[in-house]
Amino acid sequence: MTLLSICTTETIKSAASALRSGNLVAFPTETVYGLGADASNQTAIAKLYATKGRPADHPLIVHIASLDGMGQWARDIPDYAITLARDFWPGPMTLVLRRSKLAQDFITGGQDTVGLRVPAHPIALALINEFYNQGGLGIAAPSANRFGAVSPTTAQAVEEELSQYLLSDDLILDGGPCLVGVESTIIDCTGPAPMILRLGAITPLMVEESTGLVALESNPAAIRVSGSLDSHYSPKAKVILDVVAETGDGLIAPDQIPTPNGVVRLAAPSTIEEYARDLYRALRSADQKGLEVVVVLQPGGDGLAAAIRDRLRRSATR
Ligand code: TXA
Ligand code: MG
């Protein structure tokens, strides 16, 4: 595995060609780092699942460069999905649509739908466009962590998480820290109205304002979204929510909360955006420091705060 810290046109070309040859390329997006593989190459996708340690029936998101690519991977696309794509792509939103023949079982986990996203990161977009130039159609990319672990928001976190599983021709592209910090909002667009399957930076209110439709509640039992399994996003340290931190504990809390004596402050965000951006780094740092317990004081409010609480609830579940 090689970590490329300067992404030039040449690096992007070699990364796209590594993908076309069936290798894995971890790359930055605005949400979290993704572990990319050629979405049309079954062998590469099998390698991706093995590297993540992820069960094969969990579907992958196909990353495309613009909404023009939607029609290739999906069919029967409702008007409200086009509206969402126009309003929020490139951006932290994944649309689940009826699949075309291109989206094979090894991408969709055997489901009749496919998840599509246009990421808003210059390196991700350059990579996808160059991948198209080299004959590719889409890059499948789950978050670049082992199954159940915390998503990486820096290239160094990807390296720590996956270096022992990546092979010599696999690459990690360093694009600095991710700006959003929590995974994309996932919206099921197979019914009469949008249904939110995973909360993120594109909020239910934004979806309603864009489409004029009320965003429905998800039914996690009906559709396999691995991030909707109860225990997920977990560091090794035990995450405990909304209690008083004791000596030796880690603490993640809004900046106006003081740090009690003997407590290790891991993050002190001053805004909700900063809370989201810093959360996964802070959870990872608990493990680097060998802490056993991380106390997290959750942010209040809706929108991105609700997405943060959703992830925290799962990282606290064992
Ligand atoms: O922000 C993100 O979405 C990041 C970046 C890299 O794009 N990707 C990401 O991928 O979070 P992953 O695989 O870690 O989480 C994607 C979630 C999974 O829980 C998967 O089950 C769900 O999306 N998903 C993918 N395709 C789906 C489908 N057809 N129906 C329902 N859920 C789907
Ligand atoms: Mg993930």
Tab-separated table of C-alpha atoms and ligand atoms in Angstrom:
chain	number	residue	atom	x	y	z
A	1	MET	CA	0.000	0.000	0.000
A	2	THR	CA	1.232	3.505	-0.804
A	3	LEU	CA	-0.031	6.729	0.741
A	4	LEU	CA	0.077	9.597	-1.769
A	5	SER	CA	0.061	12.930	-0.008
A	6	ILE	CA	0.287	15.175	-3.051
A	7	CYS	CA	-2.529	14.646	-5.515
A	8	THR	CA	-1.429	15.884	-8.946
A	9	THR	CA	-2.993	15.038	-12.316
A	10	GLU	CA	-0.426	12.241	-12.582
A	11	THR	CA	-1.357	10.783	-9.173
A	12	ILE	CA	-5.048	10.874	-10.075
A	13	LYS	CA	-4.257	9.077	-13.351
A	14	SER	CA	-2.316	6.343	-11.621
A	15	ALA	CA	-5.006	5.991	-8.935
A	16	ALA	CA	-7.717	5.609	-11.595
A	17	SER	CA	-5.602	3.065	-13.413
A	18	ALA	CA	-4.995	1.166	-10.149
A	19	LEU	CA	-8.785	0.967	-9.753
A	20	ARG	CA	-9.203	-0.187	-13.364
A	21	SER	CA	-6.635	-2.930	-12.671
A	22	GLY	CA	-8.717	-4.228	-9.775
A	23	ASN	CA	-6.840	-2.600	-6.904
A	24	LEU	CA	-8.327	-0.622	-4.013
A	25	VAL	CA	-7.888	3.147	-3.654
A	26	ALA	CA	-8.909	4.954	-0.478
A	27	PHE	CA	-9.853	8.546	-1.261
A	28	PRO	CA	-11.191	11.623	0.544
A	29	THR	CA	-14.794	12.793	0.277
A	30	GLU	CA	-16.407	15.699	2.130
A	31	THR	CA	-18.076	13.247	4.576
A	32	VAL	CA	-15.507	10.535	5.419
A	33	TYR	CA	-12.768	8.682	3.523
A	34	GLY	CA	-14.046	5.975	1.187
A	35	LEU	CA	-12.356	2.724	0.184
A	36	GLY	CA	-12.863	2.619	-3.573
A	37	ALA	CA	-13.076	-0.277	-6.012
A	38	ASP	CA	-14.288	-0.589	-9.612
A	39	ALA	CA	-18.054	-1.061	-9.243
A	40	SER	CA	-18.119	-3.259	-12.372
A	41	ASN	CA	-15.340	-5.618	-11.254
A	42	GLN	CA	-16.600	-8.497	-9.115
A	43	THR	CA	-13.109	-9.621	-8.062
A	44	ALA	CA	-12.186	-6.114	-6.917
A	45	ILE	CA	-15.441	-5.869	-4.956
A	46	ALA	CA	-14.752	-9.224	-3.280
A	47	LYS	CA	-11.364	-7.833	-2.229
A	48	LEU	CA	-13.076	-4.718	-0.891
A	49	TYR	CA	-15.397	-6.776	1.318
A	50	ALA	CA	-12.496	-8.870	2.588
A	51	THR	CA	-10.417	-5.764	3.382
A	52	LYS	CA	-13.294	-4.240	5.340
A	53	GLY	CA	-14.285	-7.540	6.963
A	54	ARG	CA	-17.829	-6.701	5.878
A	55	PRO	CA	-20.612	-9.273	5.314
A	56	ALA	CA	-21.255	-9.701	1.568
A	57	ASP	CA	-24.976	-8.963	1.770
A	58	HIS	CA	-24.409	-5.339	2.789
A	59	PRO	CA	-24.832	-3.081	-0.264
A	60	LEU	CA	-22.258	-0.533	-1.448
A	61	ILE	CA	-22.704	3.064	-2.593
A	62	VAL	CA	-21.630	3.699	-6.200
A	63	HIS	CA	-19.886	7.058	-6.550
A	64	ILE	CA	-20.515	8.885	-9.822
A	65	ALA	CA	-19.339	12.276	-11.140
A	66	SER	CA	-22.691	13.960	-11.799
A	67	LEU	CA	-26.393	13.240	-12.047
A	68	ASP	CA	-25.837	12.302	-15.693
A	69	GLY	CA	-24.566	8.959	-14.394
A	70	MET	CA	-27.817	8.186	-12.531
A	71	GLY	CA	-29.627	6.752	-15.562
A	72	GLN	CA	-26.857	4.232	-16.161
A	73	TRP	CA	-27.020	2.687	-12.705
A	74	ALA	CA	-30.710	3.205	-11.912
A	75	ARG	CA	-34.126	3.007	-13.572
A	76	ASP	CA	-37.651	4.304	-12.821
A	77	ILE	CA	-36.116	7.387	-11.185
A	78	PRO	CA	-38.893	9.494	-9.628
A	79	ASP	CA	-39.000	13.254	-10.278
A	80	TYR	CA	-38.367	14.067	-6.624
A	81	ALA	CA	-35.071	12.124	-6.787
A	82	ILE	CA	-33.950	14.238	-9.744
A	83	THR	CA	-34.908	17.347	-7.766
A	84	LEU	CA	-32.830	16.160	-4.801
A	85	ALA	CA	-29.885	15.347	-7.062
A	86	ARG	CA	-30.052	18.812	-8.671
A	87	ASP	CA	-30.267	20.554	-5.301
A	88	PHE	CA	-27.712	18.587	-3.269
A	89	TRP	CA	-25.190	16.940	-5.613
A	90	PRO	CA	-22.270	17.112	-5.436
A	91	GLY	CA	-22.825	16.732	-1.703
A	92	PRO	CA	-23.310	14.559	1.388
A	93	MET	CA	-26.366	12.696	0.083
A	94	THR	CA	-26.863	9.130	-1.201
A	95	LEU	CA	-29.979	8.238	-3.185
A	96	VAL	CA	-31.283	4.654	-3.135
A	97	LEU	CA	-32.974	3.934	-6.473
A	98	ARG	CA	-34.269	0.938	-8.421
A	99	ARG	CA	-31.187	-0.625	-9.981
A	100	SER	CA	-30.352	-1.053	-13.655
A	101	LYS	CA	-28.653	-4.217	-14.976
A	102	LEU	CA	-25.308	-2.518	-14.413
A	103	ALA	CA	-25.793	-2.639	-10.624
A	104	GLN	CA	-25.173	-6.310	-10.089
A	105	ASP	CA	-25.843	-8.398	-6.998
A	106	PHE	CA	-22.237	-8.033	-5.825
A	107	ILE	CA	-22.836	-4.251	-5.468
A	108	THR	CA	-26.389	-4.259	-4.142
A	109	GLY	CA	-26.100	-7.241	-1.805
A	110	GLY	CA	-28.778	-8.919	-3.926
A	111	GLN	CA	-31.319	-6.129	-3.393
A	112	ASP	CA	-33.266	-4.612	-6.269
A	113	THR	CA	-31.941	-1.127	-5.461
A	114	VAL	CA	-28.655	0.733	-5.772
A	115	GLY	CA	-27.185	3.574	-3.694
A	116	LEU	CA	-25.688	6.455	-5.733
A	117	ARG	CA	-23.728	9.501	-4.619
A	118	VAL	CA	-21.840	12.406	-6.198
A	119	PRO	CA	-19.282	13.449	-3.570
A	120	ALA	CA	-18.291	17.110	-3.161
A	121	HIS	CA	-14.522	16.782	-2.899
A	122	PRO	CA	-12.208	17.908	-5.694
A	123	ILE	CA	-9.986	14.821	-5.369
A	124	ALA	CA	-12.954	12.436	-5.374
A	125	LEU	CA	-14.484	14.133	-8.411
A	126	ALA	CA	-11.159	14.242	-10.271
A	127	LEU	CA	-10.668	10.545	-9.529
A	128	ILE	CA	-14.151	9.560	-10.741
A	129	ASN	CA	-13.803	11.657	-13.912
A	130	GLU	CA	-10.390	10.165	-14.711
A	131	PHE	CA	-11.821	6.713	-13.953
A	132	TYR	CA	-14.508	7.446	-16.584
A	133	ASN	CA	-11.769	8.504	-19.047
A	134	GLN	CA	-10.165	5.118	-18.523
A	135	GLY	CA	-13.417	3.307	-19.311
A	136	GLY	CA	-14.848	2.906	-15.791
A	137	LEU	CA	-18.508	3.552	-14.929
A	138	GLY	CA	-18.584	4.100	-11.181
A	139	ILE	CA	-16.507	3.668	-8.023
A	140	ALA	CA	-18.007	1.611	-5.199
A	141	ALA	CA	-16.831	3.022	-1.891
A	142	PRO	CA	-17.851	2.198	1.651
A	143	SER	CA	-16.263	4.160	4.485
A	144	ALA	CA	-12.587	3.125	4.717
A	145	ASN	CA	-12.800	1.406	8.092
A	146	ARG	CA	-13.100	-2.191	9.259
A	147	PHE	CA	-16.700	-3.319	9.647
A	148	GLY	CA	-18.310	-1.846	12.764
A	149	ALA	CA	-15.450	0.568	13.488
A	150	VAL	CA	-15.338	4.367	13.375
A	151	SER	CA	-15.205	5.910	9.875
A	152	PRO	CA	-11.876	7.612	9.078
A	153	THR	CA	-11.813	11.364	8.461
A	154	THR	CA	-8.086	11.638	7.641
A	155	ALA	CA	-5.718	9.650	5.423
A	156	GLN	CA	-3.654	8.786	8.527
A	157	ALA	CA	-6.740	7.238	10.133
A	158	VAL	CA	-7.288	5.151	6.977
A	159	GLU	CA	-3.683	3.988	7.153
A	160	GLU	CA	-3.944	3.016	10.830
A	161	GLU	CA	-7.221	1.247	10.204
A	162	LEU	CA	-6.415	-0.655	7.022
A	163	SER	CA	-2.658	-0.794	6.321
A	164	GLN	CA	-2.384	-4.391	7.517
A	165	TYR	CA	-5.217	-5.438	5.185
A	166	LEU	CA	-4.342	-3.478	2.022
A	167	LEU	CA	-2.071	-5.045	-0.614
A	168	SER	CA	1.065	-3.578	-2.178
A	169	ASP	CA	-0.673	-2.064	-5.238
A	170	ASP	CA	-3.492	-0.472	-3.229
A	171	LEU	CA	-3.348	3.296	-2.636
A	172	ILE	CA	-4.463	5.898	-0.124
A	173	LEU	CA	-4.972	9.443	-1.459
A	174	ASP	CA	-4.480	12.141	1.167
A	175	GLY	CA	-6.851	15.085	0.792
A	176	GLY	CA	-6.587	16.394	4.347
A	177	PRO	CA	-9.317	16.183	6.972
A	178	CYS	CA	-12.943	15.741	5.803
A	179	LEU	CA	-15.076	18.872	6.063
A	180	VAL	CA	-18.401	17.307	7.116
A	181	GLY	CA	-17.121	14.410	9.233
A	182	VAL	CA	-20.230	12.178	9.363
A	183	GLU	CA	-21.421	9.905	6.565
A	184	SER	CA	-23.888	11.014	3.877
A	185	THR	CA	-27.631	11.188	4.403
A	186	ILE	CA	-29.169	8.114	2.735
A	187	ILE	CA	-32.559	8.651	1.109
A	188	ASP	CA	-34.646	5.795	-0.259
A	189	CYS	CA	-36.278	7.057	-3.460
A	190	THR	CA	-38.163	3.904	-4.427
A	191	GLY	CA	-41.519	4.911	-2.933
A	192	PRO	CA	-43.984	7.743	-3.513
A	193	ALA	CA	-42.033	10.046	-1.158
A	194	PRO	CA	-38.423	10.195	0.054
A	195	MET	CA	-37.603	8.014	3.051
A	196	ILE	CA	-34.545	8.847	5.139
A	197	LEU	CA	-32.540	5.711	5.961
A	198	ARG	CA	-29.503	7.395	7.549
A	199	LEU	CA	-29.349	10.917	8.976
A	200	GLY	CA	-26.588	13.250	7.806
A	201	ALA	CA	-25.785	16.812	6.811
A	202	ILE	CA	-28.680	16.937	4.319
A	203	THR	CA	-31.497	17.180	6.846
A	204	PRO	CA	-35.154	16.031	6.636
A	205	LEU	CA	-36.157	19.705	6.514
A	206	MET	CA	-33.849	20.337	3.540
A	207	VAL	CA	-35.343	17.290	1.781
A	208	GLU	CA	-38.864	18.571	2.402
A	209	GLU	CA	-38.030	22.086	1.236
A	210	SER	CA	-36.396	20.739	-1.914
A	211	THR	CA	-39.088	18.233	-2.932
A	212	GLY	CA	-42.235	19.653	-1.362
A	213	LEU	CA	-42.809	16.152	0.039
A	214	VAL	CA	-42.745	15.044	3.647
A	215	ALA	CA	-39.698	12.847	4.251
A	216	LEU	CA	-40.885	9.552	5.704
A	217	GLU	CA	-39.450	7.626	8.626
A	218	SER	CA	-37.218	4.692	7.782
A	219	ASN	CA	-37.980	1.108	8.596
A	220	PRO	CA	-34.503	-0.354	9.157
A	221	ALA	CA	-35.841	-3.912	9.330
A	222	ALA	CA	-37.004	-3.715	5.720
A	223	ILE	CA	-33.737	-2.614	4.124
A	224	ARG	CA	-30.185	-3.566	4.923
A	225	VAL	CA	-28.172	-0.482	5.815
A	226	SER	CA	-25.166	-1.648	7.790
A	227	GLY	CA	-24.913	1.732	9.506
A	228	SER	CA	-28.372	1.021	10.842
A	229	LEU	CA	-27.281	-2.082	12.721
A	230	ASP	CA	-27.448	-1.230	16.352
A	231	SER	CA	-23.764	-1.524	17.231
A	232	HIS	CA	-21.610	0.473	14.818
A	233	TYR	CA	-19.197	3.402	14.678
A	234	SER	CA	-17.491	1.968	17.772
A	235	PRO	CA	-13.999	2.604	19.083
A	236	LYS	CA	-12.410	0.010	21.421
A	237	ALA	CA	-13.029	2.321	24.356
A	238	LYS	CA	-16.486	2.137	25.908
A	239	VAL	CA	-18.604	5.127	24.901
A	240	ILE	CA	-20.959	6.403	27.620
A	241	LEU	CA	-23.408	9.186	26.834
A	242	ASP	CA	-24.430	12.153	28.972
A	243	VAL	CA	-22.907	11.279	32.359
A	244	VAL	CA	-20.314	13.101	34.475
A	245	ALA	CA	-16.786	12.110	33.395
A	246	GLU	CA	-14.538	10.667	36.088
A	247	THR	CA	-10.759	10.661	36.535
A	248	GLY	CA	-9.079	8.813	33.677
A	249	ASP	CA	-12.073	9.056	31.331
A	250	GLY	CA	-11.954	10.780	27.951
A	251	LEU	CA	-14.428	13.600	27.367
A	252	ILE	CA	-16.047	14.893	24.179
A	253	ALA	CA	-18.322	17.842	24.898
A	254	PRO	CA	-19.261	21.300	23.613
A	255	ASP	CA	-16.629	23.925	24.396
A	256	GLN	CA	-18.680	25.663	27.099
A	257	ILE	CA	-18.467	22.509	29.260
A	258	PRO	CA	-15.333	22.630	31.460
A	259	THR	CA	-13.004	19.621	31.789
A	260	PRO	CA	-13.150	18.056	35.288
A	261	ASN	CA	-9.794	17.396	36.996
A	262	GLY	CA	-8.085	14.233	35.819
A	263	VAL	CA	-10.304	13.895	32.735
A	264	VAL	CA	-8.708	13.753	29.261
A	265	ARG	CA	-10.405	16.263	26.970
A	266	LEU	CA	-10.639	14.782	23.455
A	267	ALA	CA	-12.736	17.468	21.755
A	268	ALA	CA	-14.337	20.799	22.640
A	269	PRO	CA	-16.322	21.833	19.552
A	270	SER	CA	-17.875	25.294	19.496
A	271	THR	CA	-20.438	24.655	16.736
A	272	ILE	CA	-22.499	21.692	15.520
A	273	GLU	CA	-20.495	21.627	12.284
A	274	GLU	CA	-17.264	21.448	14.267
A	275	TYR	CA	-18.768	18.738	16.486
A	276	ALA	CA	-19.498	16.584	13.395
A	277	ARG	CA	-16.104	17.326	11.828
A	278	ASP	CA	-14.146	16.424	14.962
A	279	LEU	CA	-16.185	13.551	16.418
A	280	TYR	CA	-14.574	10.535	14.709
A	281	ARG	CA	-11.046	11.906	15.177
A	282	ALA	CA	-11.820	12.343	18.880
A	283	LEU	CA	-13.252	8.805	19.233
A	284	ARG	CA	-10.164	7.393	17.508
A	285	SER	CA	-7.839	9.398	19.731
A	286	ALA	CA	-9.390	7.664	22.768
A	287	ASP	CA	-8.004	4.362	21.468
A	288	GLN	CA	-4.621	5.898	20.624
A	289	LYS	CA	-4.388	7.155	24.201
A	290	GLY	CA	-5.424	3.741	25.522
A	291	LEU	CA	-8.479	5.099	27.353
A	292	GLU	CA	-11.097	2.638	28.551
A	293	VAL	CA	-14.029	5.020	28.767
A	294	VAL	CA	-15.079	8.020	26.678
A	295	VAL	CA	-17.862	10.160	28.031
A	296	VAL	CA	-19.707	12.110	25.345
A	297	LEU	CA	-22.088	14.967	26.063
A	298	GLN	CA	-24.423	14.990	23.091
A	299	PRO	CA	-25.432	18.139	21.225
A	300	GLY	CA	-29.086	19.222	21.305
A	301	GLY	CA	-31.207	20.299	18.340
A	302	ASP	CA	-32.193	18.810	14.985
A	303	GLY	CA	-30.479	18.624	11.616
A	304	LEU	CA	-26.803	17.721	11.889
A	305	ALA	CA	-27.107	17.406	15.704
A	306	ALA	CA	-29.638	14.583	15.217
A	307	ALA	CA	-27.203	12.836	12.856
A	308	ILE	CA	-24.456	13.125	15.476
A	309	ARG	CA	-26.729	11.668	18.188
A	310	ASP	CA	-27.696	8.820	15.844
A	311	ARG	CA	-24.016	7.846	15.408
A	312	LEU	CA	-23.277	8.281	19.115
A	313	ARG	CA	-26.167	6.050	20.130
A	314	ARG	CA	-24.792	3.290	17.920
A	315	SER	CA	-21.195	3.758	19.022
A	316	ALA	CA	-22.411	3.424	22.624
A	317	THR	CA	-24.304	0.170	21.877
A	318	ARG	CA	-22.491	-3.122	22.479
B	1	TXA	O1	-20.650	9.430	3.228
B	1	TXA	C1	-20.743	8.283	2.794
B	1	TXA	O2	-21.810	7.797	2.404
B	1	TXA	C2	-19.458	7.451	2.697
B	1	TXA	C3	-18.542	8.065	1.663
B	1	TXA	C4	-17.284	7.276	1.445
B	1	TXA	O3	-19.247	8.246	0.462
B	1	TXA	N1	-19.761	6.084	2.412
B	1	TXA	C5	-20.342	5.273	3.306
B	1	TXA	O4	-20.469	3.971	2.845
B	1	TXA	O5	-20.705	5.644	4.407
B	1	TXA	P1	-20.800	2.745	3.833
B	1	TXA	O6	-20.790	1.545	2.969
B	1	TXA	O7	-19.883	2.758	4.985
B	1	TXA	O8	-22.249	3.056	4.272
B	1	TXA	C6	-23.219	3.080	3.258
B	1	TXA	C7	-24.509	2.582	3.766
B	1	TXA	C8	-24.424	1.149	4.220
B	1	TXA	O9	-24.980	1.087	5.506
B	1	TXA	C9	-25.249	0.410	3.200
B	1	TXA	O10	-25.935	-0.669	3.773
B	1	TXA	C10	-26.193	1.488	2.695
B	1	TXA	O11	-25.412	2.629	2.670
B	1	TXA	N2	-26.663	1.218	1.349
B	1	TXA	C11	-25.948	1.158	0.223
B	1	TXA	N3	-26.721	0.793	-0.817
B	1	TXA	C12	-27.961	0.626	-0.329
B	1	TXA	C13	-29.208	0.211	-0.872
B	1	TXA	N4	-29.325	-0.116	-2.154
B	1	TXA	N5	-30.264	0.146	-0.059
B	1	TXA	C14	-30.147	0.447	1.242
B	1	TXA	N6	-28.995	0.823	1.826
B	1	TXA	C15	-27.933	0.910	1.069
B	2	MG	MG	-19.468	2.692	6.941
